[in-house]
N, CA, C and O atoms as a GROMACS GRO file, in nm:
protein
  228
    1MET      N    1   1.946  -3.561  -0.682
    1MET     CA    2   1.864  -3.464  -0.608
    1MET      C    3   1.939  -3.329  -0.599
    1MET      O    4   2.054  -3.329  -0.555
    2ASN      N    5   1.882  -3.220  -0.636
    2ASN     CA    6   1.957  -3.097  -0.613
    2ASN      C    7   1.966  -3.047  -0.467
    2ASN      O    8   1.874  -3.068  -0.388
    3THR      N    9   2.079  -2.980  -0.432
    3THR     CA   10   2.087  -2.929  -0.302
    3THR      C   11   2.075  -2.775  -0.316
    3THR      O   12   2.108  -2.717  -0.420
    4VAL      N   13   2.030  -2.717  -0.219
    4VAL     CA   14   2.011  -2.574  -0.219
    4VAL      C   15   2.111  -2.508  -0.119
    4VAL      O   16   2.121  -2.542  -0.001
    5ASP      N   17   2.182  -2.410  -0.177
    5ASP     CA   18   2.291  -2.336  -0.097
    5ASP      C   19   2.228  -2.204  -0.045
    5ASP      O   20   2.193  -2.112  -0.120
    6PHE      N   21   2.216  -2.203   0.085
    6PHE     CA   22   2.169  -2.081   0.141
    6PHE      C   23   2.289  -1.982   0.170
    6PHE      O   24   2.395  -2.021   0.219
    7PRO      N   25   2.266  -1.860   0.137
    7PRO     CA   26   2.376  -1.756   0.155
    7PRO      C   27   2.397  -1.727   0.314
    7PRO      O   28   2.303  -1.728   0.393
    8ASN      N   29   2.520  -1.705   0.348
    8ASN     CA   30   2.538  -1.664   0.489
    8ASN      C   31   2.504  -1.520   0.515
    8ASN      O   32   2.566  -1.432   0.455
    9VAL      N   33   2.407  -1.490   0.601
    9VAL     CA   34   2.361  -1.355   0.612
    9VAL      C   35   2.403  -1.310   0.765
    9VAL      O   36   2.372  -1.380   0.862
   10THR      N   37   2.464  -1.204   0.775
   10THR     CA   38   2.502  -1.147   0.905
   10THR      C   39   2.390  -1.088   0.968
   10THR      O   40   2.286  -1.064   0.905
   11ALA      N   41   2.405  -1.062   1.090
   11ALA     CA   42   2.292  -1.000   1.179
   11ALA      C   43   2.267  -0.861   1.130
   11ALA      O   44   2.151  -0.819   1.129
   12ASP      N   45   2.369  -0.782   1.088
   12ASP     CA   46   2.357  -0.652   1.039
   12ASP      C   47   2.280  -0.646   0.904
   12ASP      O   48   2.208  -0.551   0.876
   13GLU      N   49   2.300  -0.748   0.826
   13GLU     CA   50   2.230  -0.759   0.699
   13GLU      C   51   2.076  -0.792   0.721
   13GLU      O   52   1.987  -0.749   0.648
   14ILE      N   53   2.056  -0.872   0.828
   14ILE     CA   54   1.914  -0.905   0.857
   14ILE      C   55   1.848  -0.782   0.905
   14ILE      O   56   1.738  -0.748   0.863
   15ARG      N   57   1.921  -0.707   1.001
   15ARG     CA   58   1.859  -0.583   1.040
   15ARG      C   59   1.826  -0.488   0.928
   15ARG      O   60   1.717  -0.430   0.925
   16ALA      N   61   1.923  -0.471   0.828
   16ALA     CA   62   1.898  -0.385   0.718
   16ALA      C   63   1.780  -0.432   0.641
   16ALA      O   64   1.695  -0.353   0.602
   17ILE      N   65   1.774  -0.562   0.617
   17ILE     CA   66   1.652  -0.608   0.544
   17ILE      C   67   1.518  -0.583   0.612
   17ILE      O   68   1.419  -0.544   0.550
   18GLU      N   69   1.521  -0.607   0.741
   18GLU     CA   70   1.398  -0.569   0.822
   18GLU      C   71   1.368  -0.428   0.824
   18GLU      O   72   1.250  -0.391   0.827
   19ALA      N   73   1.474  -0.335   0.822
   19ALA     CA   74   1.436  -0.193   0.824
   19ALA      C   75   1.379  -0.161   0.696
   19ALA      O   76   1.281  -0.086   0.695
   20ARG      N   77   1.429  -0.211   0.579
   20ARG     CA   78   1.374  -0.186   0.446
   20ARG      C   79   1.240  -0.235   0.436
   20ARG      O   80   1.154  -0.168   0.378
   21ALA      N   81   1.214  -0.354   0.490
   21ALA     CA   82   1.076  -0.405   0.486
   21ALA      C   83   0.977  -0.314   0.566
   21ALA      O   84   0.862  -0.293   0.528
   22HIS      N   85   1.032  -0.263   0.677
   22HIS     CA   86   0.946  -0.170   0.753
   22HIS      C   87   0.920  -0.043   0.677
   22HIS      O   88   0.808   0.007   0.682
   23GLU      N   89   1.013   0.010   0.608
   23GLU     CA   90   0.998   0.134   0.521
   23GLU      C   91   0.890   0.110   0.420
   23GLU      O   92   0.798   0.190   0.404
   24LEU      N   93   0.904  -0.009   0.347
   24LEU     CA   94   0.816  -0.038   0.248
   24LEU      C   95   0.666  -0.052   0.290
   24LEU      O   96   0.575  -0.007   0.219
   25ARG      N   97   0.644  -0.115   0.407
   25ARG     CA   98   0.515  -0.136   0.470
   25ARG      C   99   0.455   0.004   0.510
   25ARG      O  100   0.335   0.027   0.495
   26ALA      N  101   0.539   0.093   0.560
   26ALA     CA  102   0.501   0.220   0.593
   26ALA      C  103   0.456   0.302   0.469
   26ALA      O  104   0.352   0.368   0.469
   27GLU      N  105   0.537   0.294   0.366
   27GLU     CA  106   0.500   0.361   0.238
   27GLU      C  107   0.363   0.309   0.180
   27GLU      O  108   0.282   0.389   0.134
   28ALA      N  109   0.340   0.181   0.183
   28ALA     CA  110   0.228   0.122   0.134
   28ALA      C  111   0.102   0.159   0.219
   28ALA      O  112  -0.007   0.186   0.166
   29MET      N  113   0.122   0.159   0.342
   29MET     CA  114   0.009   0.202   0.429
   29MET      C  115  -0.026   0.356   0.412
   29MET      O  116  -0.142   0.395   0.418
   30ALA      N  117   0.072   0.435   0.393
   30ALA     CA  118   0.050   0.584   0.369
   30ALA      C  119  -0.021   0.603   0.240
   30ALA      O  120  -0.108   0.688   0.223
   31SER      N  121   0.023   0.515   0.144
   31SER     CA  122  -0.047   0.540   0.011
   31SER      C  123  -0.188   0.489   0.023
   31SER      O  124  -0.279   0.553  -0.030
   32PHE      N  125  -0.213   0.379   0.090
   32PHE     CA  126  -0.350   0.332   0.110
   32PHE      C  127  -0.434   0.434   0.181
   32PHE      O  128  -0.549   0.455   0.142
   33LEU      N  129  -0.382   0.498   0.283
   33LEU     CA  130  -0.459   0.585   0.368
   33LEU      C  131  -0.488   0.716   0.284
   33LEU      O  132  -0.595   0.776   0.295
   34ARG      N  133  -0.386   0.756   0.197
   34ARG     CA  134  -0.418   0.873   0.111
   34ARG      C  135  -0.530   0.847   0.014
   34ARG      O  136  -0.618   0.931  -0.006
   35ALA      N  137  -0.526   0.723  -0.052
   35ALA     CA  138  -0.629   0.686  -0.149
   35ALA      C  139  -0.765   0.688  -0.070
   35ALA      O  140  -0.864   0.748  -0.112
   36LEU      N  141  -0.761   0.622   0.040
   36LEU     CA  142  -0.892   0.617   0.124
   36LEU      C  143  -0.944   0.756   0.154
   36LEU      O  144  -1.063   0.782   0.137
   37GLY      N  145  -0.858   0.844   0.197
   37GLY     CA  146  -0.899   0.974   0.231
   37GLY      C  147  -0.953   1.058   0.100
   37GLY      O  148  -1.046   1.139   0.106
   38ARG      N  149  -0.889   1.031  -0.003
   38ARG     CA  150  -0.932   1.098  -0.130
   38ARG      C  151  -1.071   1.048  -0.168
   38ARG      O  152  -1.154   1.124  -0.218
   39GLY      N  153  -1.097   0.911  -0.144
   39GLY     CA  154  -1.222   0.857  -0.174
   39GLY      C  155  -1.333   0.904  -0.088
   39GLY      O  156  -1.442   0.936  -0.135
   40ILE      N  157  -1.304   0.909   0.037
   40ILE     CA  158  -1.403   0.969   0.131
   40ILE      C  159  -1.424   1.110   0.102
   40ILE      O  160  -1.540   1.153   0.107
   41ALA      N  161  -1.326   1.188   0.072
   41ALA     CA  162  -1.341   1.331   0.047
   41ALA      C  163  -1.425   1.354  -0.086
   41ALA      O  164  -1.501   1.450  -0.093
   42ALA      N  165  -1.411   1.272  -0.183
   42ALA     CA  166  -1.489   1.278  -0.299
   42ALA      C  167  -1.638   1.232  -0.296
   42ALA      O  168  -1.720   1.266  -0.381
   43LEU      N  169  -1.665   1.156  -0.194
   43LEU     CA  170  -1.803   1.104  -0.181
   43LEU      C  171  -1.909   1.211  -0.169
   43LEU      O  172  -2.008   1.195  -0.240
   44PRO      N  173  -1.904   1.312  -0.095
   44PRO     CA  174  -2.005   1.415  -0.098
   44PRO      C  175  -2.035   1.467  -0.234
   44PRO      O  176  -2.151   1.484  -0.271
   45ALA      N  177  -1.930   1.494  -0.311
   45ALA     CA  178  -1.952   1.552  -0.447
   45ALA      C  179  -2.015   1.451  -0.550
   45ALA      O  180  -2.087   1.488  -0.643
   46LYS      N  181  -1.983   1.322  -0.526
   46LYS     CA  182  -2.047   1.227  -0.601
   46LYS      C  183  -2.191   1.205  -0.571
   46LYS      O  184  -2.272   1.187  -0.662
   47LEU      N  185  -2.223   1.205  -0.448
   47LEU     CA  186  -2.362   1.204  -0.402
   47LEU      C  187  -2.440   1.327  -0.454
   47LEU      O  188  -2.552   1.311  -0.502
   48ALA      N  189  -2.385   1.446  -0.447
   48ALA     CA  190  -2.450   1.564  -0.492
   48ALA      C  191  -2.467   1.549  -0.644
   48ALA      O  192  -2.574   1.584  -0.696
   49ALA      N  193  -2.370   1.501  -0.712
   49ALA     CA  194  -2.388   1.487  -0.858
   49ALA      C  195  -2.508   1.392  -0.888
   49ALA      O  196  -2.585   1.420  -0.980
   50LEU      N  197  -2.526   1.286  -0.817
   50LEU     CA  198  -2.643   1.196  -0.839
   50LEU      C  199  -2.777   1.274  -0.817
   50LEU      O  200  -2.874   1.248  -0.888
   51VAL      N  201  -2.782   1.357  -0.733
   51VAL     CA  202  -2.908   1.423  -0.699
   51VAL      C  203  -2.936   1.543  -0.794
   51VAL      O  204  -3.052   1.573  -0.823
   52THR      N  205  -2.832   1.608  -0.840
   52THR     CA  206  -2.848   1.724  -0.926
   52THR      C  207  -2.850   1.691  -1.077
   52THR      O  208  -2.864   1.781  -1.159
   53ARG      N  209  -2.836   1.563  -1.112
   53ARG     CA  210  -2.826   1.544  -1.254
   53ARG      C  211  -2.960   1.561  -1.320
   53ARG      O  212  -3.064   1.527  -1.263
   54PRO      N  213  -2.958   1.613  -1.437
   54PRO     CA  214  -3.096   1.633  -1.516
   54PRO      C  215  -3.144   1.501  -1.544
   54PRO      O  216  -3.066   1.409  -1.569
   55ARG      N  217  -3.268   1.488  -1.541
   55ARG     CA  218  -3.339   1.356  -1.580
   55ARG      C  219  -3.364   1.374  -1.738
   55ARG      O  220  -3.417   1.473  -1.788
   56HIS      N  221  -3.320   1.266  -1.803
   56HIS     CA  222  -3.344   1.255  -1.951
   56HIS      C  223  -3.468   1.168  -1.964
   56HIS      O  224  -3.502   1.082  -1.884
   57ALA      N  225  -3.532   1.204  -2.078
   57ALA     CA  226  -3.660   1.135  -2.099
   57ALA      C  227  -3.627   1.003  -2.173
   57ALA      O  228  -3.717   0.924  -2.202
   0.00000   0.00000   0.00000
């Protein structure tokens, strides 16, 4: 049976990992909100394009 060796991690290393995870979550949330804002901002133009399109026979 294989044994798993876990690395010894100090409290400072754990705090650094948690800080990096927090940064990554913040970046992901900011990216999501930017994309959502762009989608909402583009919605009126898309709706107007549906109404103003020429009708083809």
